[in-house]
mmCIF file of C-alpha atoms in Angstrom:
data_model
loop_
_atom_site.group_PDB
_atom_site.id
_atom_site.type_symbol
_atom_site.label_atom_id
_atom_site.label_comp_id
_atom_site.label_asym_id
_atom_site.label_seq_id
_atom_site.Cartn_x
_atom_site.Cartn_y
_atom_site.Cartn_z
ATOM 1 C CA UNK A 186 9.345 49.337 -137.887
ATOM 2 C CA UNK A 187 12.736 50.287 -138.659
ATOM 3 C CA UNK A 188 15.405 53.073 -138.933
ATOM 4 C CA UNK A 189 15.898 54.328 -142.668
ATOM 5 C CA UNK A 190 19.411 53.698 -142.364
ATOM 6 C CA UNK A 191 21.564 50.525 -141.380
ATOM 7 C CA UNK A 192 22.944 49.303 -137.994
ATOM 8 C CA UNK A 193 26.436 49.473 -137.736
ATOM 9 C CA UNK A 194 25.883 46.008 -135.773
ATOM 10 C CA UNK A 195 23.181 44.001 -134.794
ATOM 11 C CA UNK A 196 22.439 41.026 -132.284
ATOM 12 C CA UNK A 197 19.513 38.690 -131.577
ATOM 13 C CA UNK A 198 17.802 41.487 -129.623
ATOM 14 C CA UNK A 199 19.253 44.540 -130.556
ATOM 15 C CA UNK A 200 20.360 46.797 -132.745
ATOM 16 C CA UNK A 201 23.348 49.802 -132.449
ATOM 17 C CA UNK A 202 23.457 52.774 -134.554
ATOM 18 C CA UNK A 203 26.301 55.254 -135.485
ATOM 19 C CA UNK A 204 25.424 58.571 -135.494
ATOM 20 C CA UNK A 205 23.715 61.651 -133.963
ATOM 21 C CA UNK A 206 20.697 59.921 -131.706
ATOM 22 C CA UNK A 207 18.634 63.525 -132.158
ATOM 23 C CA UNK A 208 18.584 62.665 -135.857
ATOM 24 C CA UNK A 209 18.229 58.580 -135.154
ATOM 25 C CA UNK A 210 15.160 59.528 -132.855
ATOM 26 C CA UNK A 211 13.499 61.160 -135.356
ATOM 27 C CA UNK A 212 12.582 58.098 -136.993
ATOM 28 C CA UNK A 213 11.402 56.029 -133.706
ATOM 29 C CA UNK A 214 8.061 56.280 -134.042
ATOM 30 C CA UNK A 215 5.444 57.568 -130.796
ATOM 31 C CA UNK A 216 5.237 55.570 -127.625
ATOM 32 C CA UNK A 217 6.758 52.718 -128.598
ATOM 33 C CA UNK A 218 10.041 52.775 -126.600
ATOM 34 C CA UNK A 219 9.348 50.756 -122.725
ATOM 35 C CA UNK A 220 12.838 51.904 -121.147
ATOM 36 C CA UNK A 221 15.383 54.772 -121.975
ATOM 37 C CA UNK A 222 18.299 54.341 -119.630
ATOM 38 C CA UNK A 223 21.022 56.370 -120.048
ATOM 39 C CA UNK A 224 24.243 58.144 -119.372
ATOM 40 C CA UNK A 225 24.912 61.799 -121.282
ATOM 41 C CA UNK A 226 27.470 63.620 -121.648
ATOM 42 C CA UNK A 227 28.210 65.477 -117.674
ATOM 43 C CA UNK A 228 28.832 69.027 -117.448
ATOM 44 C CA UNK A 229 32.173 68.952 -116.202
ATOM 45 C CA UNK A 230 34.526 71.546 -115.688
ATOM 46 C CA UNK A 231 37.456 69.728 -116.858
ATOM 47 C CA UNK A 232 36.046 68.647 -120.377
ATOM 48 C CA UNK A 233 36.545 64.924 -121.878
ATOM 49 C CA UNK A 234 37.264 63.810 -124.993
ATOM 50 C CA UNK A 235 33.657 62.401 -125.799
ATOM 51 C CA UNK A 236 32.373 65.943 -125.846
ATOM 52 C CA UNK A 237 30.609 68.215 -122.403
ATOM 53 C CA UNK A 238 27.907 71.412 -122.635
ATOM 54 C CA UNK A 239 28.874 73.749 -119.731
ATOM 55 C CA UNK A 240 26.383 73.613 -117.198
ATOM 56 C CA UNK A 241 24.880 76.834 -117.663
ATOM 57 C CA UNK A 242 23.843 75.593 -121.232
ATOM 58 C CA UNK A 243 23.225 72.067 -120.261
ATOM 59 C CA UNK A 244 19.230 72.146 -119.464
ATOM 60 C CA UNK A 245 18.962 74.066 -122.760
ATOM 61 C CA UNK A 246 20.932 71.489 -124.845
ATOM 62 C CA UNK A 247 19.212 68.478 -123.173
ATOM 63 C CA UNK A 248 16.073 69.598 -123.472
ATOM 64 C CA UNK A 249 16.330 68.759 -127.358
ATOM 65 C CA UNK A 250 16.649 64.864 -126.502
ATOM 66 C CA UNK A 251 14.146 65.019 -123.611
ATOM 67 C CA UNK A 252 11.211 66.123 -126.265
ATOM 68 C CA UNK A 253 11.877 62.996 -128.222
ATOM 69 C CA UNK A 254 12.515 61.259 -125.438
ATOM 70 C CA UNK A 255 9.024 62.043 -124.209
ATOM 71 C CA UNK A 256 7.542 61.085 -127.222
ATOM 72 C CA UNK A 257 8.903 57.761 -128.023
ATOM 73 C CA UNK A 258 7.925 56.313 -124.485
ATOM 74 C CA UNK A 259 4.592 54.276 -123.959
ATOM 75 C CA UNK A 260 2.835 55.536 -121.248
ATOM 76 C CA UNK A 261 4.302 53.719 -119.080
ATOM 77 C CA UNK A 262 7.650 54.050 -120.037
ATOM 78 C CA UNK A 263 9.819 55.042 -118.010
ATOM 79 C CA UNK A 264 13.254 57.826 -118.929
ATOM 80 C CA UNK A 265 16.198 56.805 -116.284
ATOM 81 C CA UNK A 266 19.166 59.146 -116.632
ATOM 82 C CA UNK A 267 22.914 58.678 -114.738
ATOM 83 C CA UNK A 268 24.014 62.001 -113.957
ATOM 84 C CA UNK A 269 27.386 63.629 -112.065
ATOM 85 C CA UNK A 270 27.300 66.539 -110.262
ATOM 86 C CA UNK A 271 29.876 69.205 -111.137
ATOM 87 C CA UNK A 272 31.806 72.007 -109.546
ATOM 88 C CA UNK A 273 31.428 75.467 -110.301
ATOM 89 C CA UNK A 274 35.143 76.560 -111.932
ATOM 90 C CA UNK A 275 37.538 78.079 -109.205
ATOM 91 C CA UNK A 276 35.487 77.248 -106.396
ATOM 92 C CA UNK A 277 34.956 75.078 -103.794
ATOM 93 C CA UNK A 278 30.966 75.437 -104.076
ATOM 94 C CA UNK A 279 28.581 73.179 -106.716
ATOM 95 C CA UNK A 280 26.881 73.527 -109.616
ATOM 96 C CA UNK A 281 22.893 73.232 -109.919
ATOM 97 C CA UNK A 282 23.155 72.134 -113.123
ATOM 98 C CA UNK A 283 21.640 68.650 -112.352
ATOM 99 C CA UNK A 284 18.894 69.604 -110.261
ATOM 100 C CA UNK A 285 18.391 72.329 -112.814
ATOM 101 C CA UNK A 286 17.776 69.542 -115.361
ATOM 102 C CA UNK A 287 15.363 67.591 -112.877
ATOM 103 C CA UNK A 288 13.503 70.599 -112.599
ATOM 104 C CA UNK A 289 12.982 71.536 -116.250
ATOM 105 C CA UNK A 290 11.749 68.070 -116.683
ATOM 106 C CA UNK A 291 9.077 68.014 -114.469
ATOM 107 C CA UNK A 292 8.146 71.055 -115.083
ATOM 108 C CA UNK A 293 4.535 71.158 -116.695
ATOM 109 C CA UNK A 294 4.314 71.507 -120.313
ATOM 110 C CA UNK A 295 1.800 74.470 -119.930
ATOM 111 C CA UNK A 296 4.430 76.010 -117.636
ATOM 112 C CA UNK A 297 7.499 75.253 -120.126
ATOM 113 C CA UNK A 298 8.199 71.742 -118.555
ATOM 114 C CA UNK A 299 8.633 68.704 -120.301
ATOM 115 C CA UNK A 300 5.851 67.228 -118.416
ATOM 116 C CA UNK A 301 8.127 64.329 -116.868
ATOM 117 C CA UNK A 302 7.174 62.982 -113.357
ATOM 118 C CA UNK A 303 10.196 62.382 -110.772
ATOM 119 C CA UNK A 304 9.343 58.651 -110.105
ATOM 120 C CA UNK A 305 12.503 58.306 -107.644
ATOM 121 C CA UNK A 306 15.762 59.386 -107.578
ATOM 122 C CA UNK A 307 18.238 56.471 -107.317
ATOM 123 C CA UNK A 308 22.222 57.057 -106.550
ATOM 124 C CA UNK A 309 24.904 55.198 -107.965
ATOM 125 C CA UNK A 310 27.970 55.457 -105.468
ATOM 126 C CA UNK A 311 31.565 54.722 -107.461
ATOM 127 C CA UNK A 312 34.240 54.027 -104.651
ATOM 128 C CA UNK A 313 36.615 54.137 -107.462
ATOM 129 C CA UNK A 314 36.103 58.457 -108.445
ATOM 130 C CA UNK A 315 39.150 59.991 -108.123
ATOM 131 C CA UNK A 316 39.387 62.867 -105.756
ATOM 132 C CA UNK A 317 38.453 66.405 -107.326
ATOM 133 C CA UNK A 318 38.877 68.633 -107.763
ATOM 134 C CA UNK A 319 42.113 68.140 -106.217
ATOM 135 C CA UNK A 320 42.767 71.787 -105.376
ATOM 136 C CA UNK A 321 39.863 71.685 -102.615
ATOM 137 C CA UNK A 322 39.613 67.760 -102.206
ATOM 138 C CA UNK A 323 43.728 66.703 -101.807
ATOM 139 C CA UNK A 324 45.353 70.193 -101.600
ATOM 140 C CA UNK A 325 43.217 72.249 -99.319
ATOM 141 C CA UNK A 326 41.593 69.535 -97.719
ATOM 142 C CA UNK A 327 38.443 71.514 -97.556
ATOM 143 C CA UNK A 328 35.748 69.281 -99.207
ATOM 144 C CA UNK A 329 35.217 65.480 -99.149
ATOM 145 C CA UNK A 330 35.320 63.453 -102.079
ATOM 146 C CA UNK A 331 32.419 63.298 -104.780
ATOM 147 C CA UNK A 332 31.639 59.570 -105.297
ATOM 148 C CA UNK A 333 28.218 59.672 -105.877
ATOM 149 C CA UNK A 334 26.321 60.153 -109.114
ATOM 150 C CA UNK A 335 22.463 60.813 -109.129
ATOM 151 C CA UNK A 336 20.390 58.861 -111.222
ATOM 152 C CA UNK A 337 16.824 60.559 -111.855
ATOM 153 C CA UNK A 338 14.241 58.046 -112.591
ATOM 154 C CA UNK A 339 11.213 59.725 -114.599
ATOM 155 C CA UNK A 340 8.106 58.780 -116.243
ATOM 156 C CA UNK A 341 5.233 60.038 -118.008
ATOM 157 C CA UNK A 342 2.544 58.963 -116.174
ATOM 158 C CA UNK A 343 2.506 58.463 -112.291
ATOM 159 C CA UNK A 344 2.353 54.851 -112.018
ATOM 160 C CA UNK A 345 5.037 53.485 -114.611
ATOM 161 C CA UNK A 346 5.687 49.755 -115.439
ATOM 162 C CA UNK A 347 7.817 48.675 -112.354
ATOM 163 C CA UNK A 348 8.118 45.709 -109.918
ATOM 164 C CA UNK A 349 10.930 45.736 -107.059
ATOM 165 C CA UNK A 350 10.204 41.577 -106.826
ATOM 166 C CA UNK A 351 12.401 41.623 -109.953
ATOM 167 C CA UNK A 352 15.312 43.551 -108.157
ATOM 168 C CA UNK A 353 15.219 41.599 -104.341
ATOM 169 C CA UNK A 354 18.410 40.955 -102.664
ATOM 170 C CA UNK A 355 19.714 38.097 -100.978
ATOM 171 C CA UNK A 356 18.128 38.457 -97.277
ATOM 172 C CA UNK A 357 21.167 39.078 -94.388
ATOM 173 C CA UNK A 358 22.303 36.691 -92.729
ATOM 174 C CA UNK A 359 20.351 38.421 -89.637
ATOM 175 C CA UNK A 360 16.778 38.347 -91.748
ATOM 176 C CA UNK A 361 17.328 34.455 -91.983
ATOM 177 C CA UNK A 362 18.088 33.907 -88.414
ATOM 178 C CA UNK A 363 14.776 35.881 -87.850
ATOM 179 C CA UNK A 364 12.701 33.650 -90.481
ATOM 180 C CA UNK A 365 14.037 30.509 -88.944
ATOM 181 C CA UNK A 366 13.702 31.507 -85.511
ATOM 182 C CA UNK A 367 10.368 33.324 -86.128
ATOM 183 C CA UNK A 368 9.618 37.077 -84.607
ATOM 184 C CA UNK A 369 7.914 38.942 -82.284
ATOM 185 C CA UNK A 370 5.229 42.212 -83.423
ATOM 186 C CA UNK A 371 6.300 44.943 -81.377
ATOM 187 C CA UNK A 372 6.385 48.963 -81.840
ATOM 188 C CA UNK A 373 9.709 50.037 -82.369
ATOM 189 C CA UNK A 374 10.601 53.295 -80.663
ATOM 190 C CA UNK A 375 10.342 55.135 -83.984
ATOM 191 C CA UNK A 376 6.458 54.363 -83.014
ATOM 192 C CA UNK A 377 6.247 52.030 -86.354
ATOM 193 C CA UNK A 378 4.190 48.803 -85.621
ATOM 194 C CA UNK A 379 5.728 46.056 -86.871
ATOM 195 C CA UNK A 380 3.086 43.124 -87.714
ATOM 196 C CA UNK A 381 4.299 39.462 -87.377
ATOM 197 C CA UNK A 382 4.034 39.791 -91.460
ATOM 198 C CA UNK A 383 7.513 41.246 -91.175
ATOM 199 C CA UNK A 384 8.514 37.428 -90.917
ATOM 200 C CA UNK A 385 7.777 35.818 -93.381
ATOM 201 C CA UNK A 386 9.663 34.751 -96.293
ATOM 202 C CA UNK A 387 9.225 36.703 -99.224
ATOM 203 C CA UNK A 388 11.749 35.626 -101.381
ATOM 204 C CA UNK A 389 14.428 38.564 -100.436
ATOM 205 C CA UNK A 390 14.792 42.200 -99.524
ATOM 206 C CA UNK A 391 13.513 45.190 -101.214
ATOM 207 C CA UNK A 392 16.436 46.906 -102.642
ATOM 208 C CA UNK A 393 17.276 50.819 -101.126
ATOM 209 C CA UNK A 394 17.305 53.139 -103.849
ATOM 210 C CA UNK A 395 21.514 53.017 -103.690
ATOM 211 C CA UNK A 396 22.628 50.928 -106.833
ATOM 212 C CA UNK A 397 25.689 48.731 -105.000
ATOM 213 C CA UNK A 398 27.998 47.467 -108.154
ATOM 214 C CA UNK A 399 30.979 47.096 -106.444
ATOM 215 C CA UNK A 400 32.779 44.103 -107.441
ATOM 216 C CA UNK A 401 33.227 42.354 -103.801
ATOM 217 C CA UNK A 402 30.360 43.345 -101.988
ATOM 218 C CA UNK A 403 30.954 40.390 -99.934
ATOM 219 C CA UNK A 404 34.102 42.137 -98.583
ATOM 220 C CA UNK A 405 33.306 45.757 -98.762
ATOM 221 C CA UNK A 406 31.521 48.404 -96.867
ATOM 222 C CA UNK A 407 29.747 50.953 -98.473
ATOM 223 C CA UNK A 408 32.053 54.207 -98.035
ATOM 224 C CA UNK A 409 35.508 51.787 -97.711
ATOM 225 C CA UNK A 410 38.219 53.082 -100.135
ATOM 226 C CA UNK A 411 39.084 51.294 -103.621
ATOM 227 C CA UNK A 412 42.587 51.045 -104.840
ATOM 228 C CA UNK A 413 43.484 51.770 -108.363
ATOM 229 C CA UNK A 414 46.154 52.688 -110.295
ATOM 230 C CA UNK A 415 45.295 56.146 -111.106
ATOM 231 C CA UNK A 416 45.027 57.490 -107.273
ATOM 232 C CA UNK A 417 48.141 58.233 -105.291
ATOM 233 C CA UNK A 418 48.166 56.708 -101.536
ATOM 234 C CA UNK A 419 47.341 59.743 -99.384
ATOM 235 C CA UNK A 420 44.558 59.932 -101.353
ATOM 236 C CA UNK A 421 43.029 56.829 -100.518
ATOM 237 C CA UNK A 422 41.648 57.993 -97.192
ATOM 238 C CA UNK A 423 39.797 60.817 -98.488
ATOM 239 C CA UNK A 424 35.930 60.746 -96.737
ATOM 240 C CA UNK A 425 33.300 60.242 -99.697
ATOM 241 C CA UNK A 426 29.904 61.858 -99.627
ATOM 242 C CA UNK A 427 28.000 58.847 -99.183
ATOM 243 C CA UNK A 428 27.349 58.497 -94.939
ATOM 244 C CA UNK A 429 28.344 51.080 -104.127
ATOM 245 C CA UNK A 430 29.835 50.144 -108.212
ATOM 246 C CA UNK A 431 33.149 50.783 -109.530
ATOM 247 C CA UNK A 432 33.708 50.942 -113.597
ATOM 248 C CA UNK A 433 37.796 50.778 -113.349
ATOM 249 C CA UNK A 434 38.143 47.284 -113.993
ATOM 250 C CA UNK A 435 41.516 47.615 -116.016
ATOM 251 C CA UNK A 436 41.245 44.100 -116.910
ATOM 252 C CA UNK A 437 37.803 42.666 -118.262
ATOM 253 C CA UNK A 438 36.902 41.524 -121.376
ATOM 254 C CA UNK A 439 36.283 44.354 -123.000
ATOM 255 C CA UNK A 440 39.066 46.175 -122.001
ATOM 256 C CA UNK A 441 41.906 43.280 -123.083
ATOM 257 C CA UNK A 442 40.270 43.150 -126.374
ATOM 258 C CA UNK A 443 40.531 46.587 -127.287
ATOM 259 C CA UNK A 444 43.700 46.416 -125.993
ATOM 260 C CA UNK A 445 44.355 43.725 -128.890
ATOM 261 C CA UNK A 446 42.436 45.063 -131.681
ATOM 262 C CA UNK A 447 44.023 48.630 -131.046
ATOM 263 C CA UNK A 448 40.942 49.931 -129.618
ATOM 264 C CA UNK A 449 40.969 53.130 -127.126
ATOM 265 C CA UNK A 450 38.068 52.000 -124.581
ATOM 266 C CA UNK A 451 35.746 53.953 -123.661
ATOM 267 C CA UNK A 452 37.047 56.464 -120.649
ATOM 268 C CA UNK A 453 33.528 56.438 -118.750
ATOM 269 C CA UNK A 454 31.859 53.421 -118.758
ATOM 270 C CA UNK A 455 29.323 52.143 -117.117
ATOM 271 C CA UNK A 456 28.885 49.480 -114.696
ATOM 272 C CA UNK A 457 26.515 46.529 -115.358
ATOM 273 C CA UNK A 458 24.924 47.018 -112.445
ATOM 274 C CA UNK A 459 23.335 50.042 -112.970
ATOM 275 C CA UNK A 460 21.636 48.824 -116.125
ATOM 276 C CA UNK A 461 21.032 45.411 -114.567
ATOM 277 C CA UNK A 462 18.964 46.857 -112.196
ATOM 278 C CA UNK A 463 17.295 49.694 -113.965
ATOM 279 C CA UNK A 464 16.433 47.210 -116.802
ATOM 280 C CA UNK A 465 14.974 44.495 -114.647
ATOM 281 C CA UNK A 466 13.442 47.170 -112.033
ATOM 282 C CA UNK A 467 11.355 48.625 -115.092
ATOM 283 C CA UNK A 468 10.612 46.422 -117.892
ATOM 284 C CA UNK A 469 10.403 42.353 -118.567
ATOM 285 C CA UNK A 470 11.724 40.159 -121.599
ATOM 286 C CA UNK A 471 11.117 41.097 -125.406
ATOM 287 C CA UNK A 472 10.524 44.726 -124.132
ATOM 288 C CA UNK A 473 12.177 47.557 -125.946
ATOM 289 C CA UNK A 474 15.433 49.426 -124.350
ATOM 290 C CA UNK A 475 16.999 52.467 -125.986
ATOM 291 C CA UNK A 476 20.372 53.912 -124.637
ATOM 292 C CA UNK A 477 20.889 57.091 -127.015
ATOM 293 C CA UNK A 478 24.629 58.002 -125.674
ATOM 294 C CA UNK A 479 25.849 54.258 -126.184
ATOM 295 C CA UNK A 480 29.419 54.654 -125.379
ATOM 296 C CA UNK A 481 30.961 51.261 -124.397
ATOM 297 C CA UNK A 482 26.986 49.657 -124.946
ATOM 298 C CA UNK A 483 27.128 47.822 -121.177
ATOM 299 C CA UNK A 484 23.304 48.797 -121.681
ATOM 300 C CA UNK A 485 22.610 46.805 -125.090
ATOM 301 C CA UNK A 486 25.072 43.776 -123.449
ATOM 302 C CA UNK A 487 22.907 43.894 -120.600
ATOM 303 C CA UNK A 488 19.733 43.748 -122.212
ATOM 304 C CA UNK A 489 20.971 41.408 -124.841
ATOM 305 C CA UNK A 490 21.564 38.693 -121.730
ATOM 306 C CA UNK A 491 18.202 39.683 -119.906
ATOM 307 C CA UNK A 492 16.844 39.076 -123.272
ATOM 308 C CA UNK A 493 15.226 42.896 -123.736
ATOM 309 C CA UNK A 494 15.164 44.188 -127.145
ATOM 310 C CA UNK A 495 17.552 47.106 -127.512
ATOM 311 C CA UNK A 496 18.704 49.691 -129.172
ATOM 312 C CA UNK A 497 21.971 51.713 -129.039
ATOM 313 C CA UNK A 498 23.079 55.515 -130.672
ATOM 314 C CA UNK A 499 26.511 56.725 -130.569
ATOM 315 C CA UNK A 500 28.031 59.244 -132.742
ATOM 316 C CA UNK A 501 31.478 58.369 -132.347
ATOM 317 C CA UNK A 502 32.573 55.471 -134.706
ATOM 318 C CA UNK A 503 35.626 54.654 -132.741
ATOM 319 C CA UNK A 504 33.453 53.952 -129.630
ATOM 320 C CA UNK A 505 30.755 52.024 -131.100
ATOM 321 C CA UNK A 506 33.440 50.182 -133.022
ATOM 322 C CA UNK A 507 34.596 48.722 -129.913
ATOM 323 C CA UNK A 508 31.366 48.437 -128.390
ATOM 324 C CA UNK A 509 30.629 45.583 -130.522
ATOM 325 C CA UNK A 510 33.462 43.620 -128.602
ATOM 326 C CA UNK A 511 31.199 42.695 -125.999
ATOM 327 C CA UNK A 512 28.894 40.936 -128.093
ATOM 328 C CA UNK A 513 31.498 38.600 -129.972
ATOM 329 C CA UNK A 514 31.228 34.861 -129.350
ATOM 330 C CA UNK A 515 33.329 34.341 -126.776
ATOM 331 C CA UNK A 516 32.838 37.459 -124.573
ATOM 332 C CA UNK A 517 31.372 36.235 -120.752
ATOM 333 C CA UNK A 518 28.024 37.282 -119.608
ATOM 334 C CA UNK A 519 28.702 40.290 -117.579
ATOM 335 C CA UNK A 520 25.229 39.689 -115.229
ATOM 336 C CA UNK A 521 23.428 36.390 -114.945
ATOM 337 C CA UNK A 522 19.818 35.989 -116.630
ATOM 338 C CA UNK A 523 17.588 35.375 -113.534
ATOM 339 C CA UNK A 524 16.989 31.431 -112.891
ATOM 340 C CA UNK A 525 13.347 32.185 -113.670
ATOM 341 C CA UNK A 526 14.018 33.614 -117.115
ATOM 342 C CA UNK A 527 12.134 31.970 -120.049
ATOM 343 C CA UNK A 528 13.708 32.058 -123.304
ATOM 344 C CA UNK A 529 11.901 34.106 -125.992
ATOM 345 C CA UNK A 530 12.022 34.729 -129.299
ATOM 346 C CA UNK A 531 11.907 37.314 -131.955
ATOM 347 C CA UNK A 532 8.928 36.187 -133.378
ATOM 348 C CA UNK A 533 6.340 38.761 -133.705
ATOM 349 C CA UNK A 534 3.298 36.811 -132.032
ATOM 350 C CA UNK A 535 0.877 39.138 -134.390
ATOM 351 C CA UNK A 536 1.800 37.741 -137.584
ATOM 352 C CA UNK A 537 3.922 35.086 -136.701
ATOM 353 C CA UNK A 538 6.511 36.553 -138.711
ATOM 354 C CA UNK A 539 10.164 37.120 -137.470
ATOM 355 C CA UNK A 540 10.581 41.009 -136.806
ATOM 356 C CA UNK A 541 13.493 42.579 -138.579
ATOM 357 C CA UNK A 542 16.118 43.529 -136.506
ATOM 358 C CA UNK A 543 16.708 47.359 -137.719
ATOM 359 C CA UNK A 544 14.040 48.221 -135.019
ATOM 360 C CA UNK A 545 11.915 45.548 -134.424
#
């Protein structure tokens, strides 16, 4: 299958497409789609240059994408979308919009729903956010800062494609002092029983459902302050909301090469390890990814080293024109394919043809 139009680039696994991803969806034919992770548009007060809906219009405009969105995905596909919260204009308070959105979803077709199931929700906490709005965050004092984005995981059927073995982390050093040392069963005071199962070695820790993507998580805590250039000093010890992943690196490949070819980077990008662990959480190799507001494609470069088949929308040409930095030659890995990852190919094992790369 492909897209009646050309890619605007194209890799060994993916494909990214310039223009309106309501009109590039179109074509995507039904339940074919395994993962659709992806980052819209916020409605934020202060508006940004890649375009906002105000929130009280924001469930109404999405719901045009989450129709398709719905349709393209197998069964057990599964829709994962990063989404800010937002402040209601001139006040200290919050908007709804988000769990507005969450709500509409999973709302039953038959009751004007989308039909969506709310598999988990999953946070992604930014140490980095700057602190606003600073009339009621740095001025007033009055509210903590907002570091933490919600991330609604969804799926069409109650049991999606999903394995947390794929997304273990390294055990503390506590866990392997336990495993060498052995343990105990006992009842904690919670009343929980906990079987002598609890030690043994399973090959790591199930991950909680906060995505850490800070860059030195050997030397941070979660909640501990990031410095960057955009935040003044006093601000640095404002309280966050969360009682980890930072996307300001001012220095990375991506952003020194659009420095070089004239490029204006994209102003919210995403961390890798959001997609990193969305993408290995929900789907394995030569399954299909689709991030329909591409931006700075950290999805696609993800997918492209984790060897998923991808595509990428984005309407603006400037963005995915530096977007395709991250897949030249030369550009580093940003996340490390597992040890146990086997190399595939683009061979379609049906006809033993190679699949063309438009949509595969």
């Amino acid at each position: 299958m492909r897209l009646n139009c050309n890619p605007y680039y194209e890799t060994k696994f993916g494909a990214a497409y310039l223009g309106n991803s309501l009109e590039l969806m179109a074509h995507i034919p039904d339940e074919s789609i395994d993962l659709i992770c992806t980052s819209p548009p916020f409605a934020l007060v202060r508006k940004k240059e890649y375009g906002n809906v105000d929130a009280d219009e924001y469930v109404e405009w999405f719901k045009d994408y989450a129709a398709h969105f719905y349709r393209i995905l197998k069964p057990t596909g599964s829709l994962v979308i990063d989404i800010g919260g937002s402040w209601i204009k001139g006040m200290p308070v919050r908007s709804l919009y988000h769990f507005e959105l969450v709500v509409a979803l999973c709302k039953p077709k038959e009751k004007g729903g989308l039909g969506f199931y709310l598999a988990q929700e999953l946070y992604w906490y930014n140490p980095a956010k700057l602190p606003t709005p600073a009339e009621w965050v740095t001025i007033r004092r009055e509210r903590v800062k907002d570091s933490v984005n919600t991330i609604w995981w969804l799926s069409k059927e109650p049991h999606p494609k999903a394995n947390n073995r794929r997304v273990l982390k390294p055990y503390s050093d506590a866990m392997k002092n336990l495993l060498k040392n052995g343990y105990k069963p006992k009842v904690r005071p919670s009343g929980h029983d906990i079987s002598d199962k609890f030690g043994k070695d399973r090959g790591g820790a199930i991950p909680p459902n906060i995505i850490d993507g800070r860059c030195s998580t050997d030397k941070e805590e979660i909640g501990q302050q990031t410095l960057i250039q955009e935040t003044l000093f006093e601000d640095l010890v404002q309280p966050v909301n969360v009682i980890s992943a930072s996307n300001t690196a001012s220095n990375d490949y991506y952003q020194r090469r659009c420095k070089q070819e004239g490029f204006k980077p994209h102003p919210a990008r995403l961390p890798q390890a959001l997609p990193e662990f969305v993408i290995n959480l929900c789907t394995e190799p030569g399954d299909i990814v689709l991030e329909p507001f591409a931006g700075s494609n950290m999805t696609g470069r993800v997918a492209e080293t984790l060897q998923r088949r991808w595509l990428a929308f984005e309407i603006d040409e400037n963005y995915i024109k530096s977007s395709k930095l991250r897949f030249e030659e030369n550009a580093p890995l940003v996340v490390e394919p597992p040890a146990d990852l086997t190399t595939i190919t683009t061979e379609n094992a049906d006809n033993n043809q190679l699949v063309e790369l438009g949509l595969f």
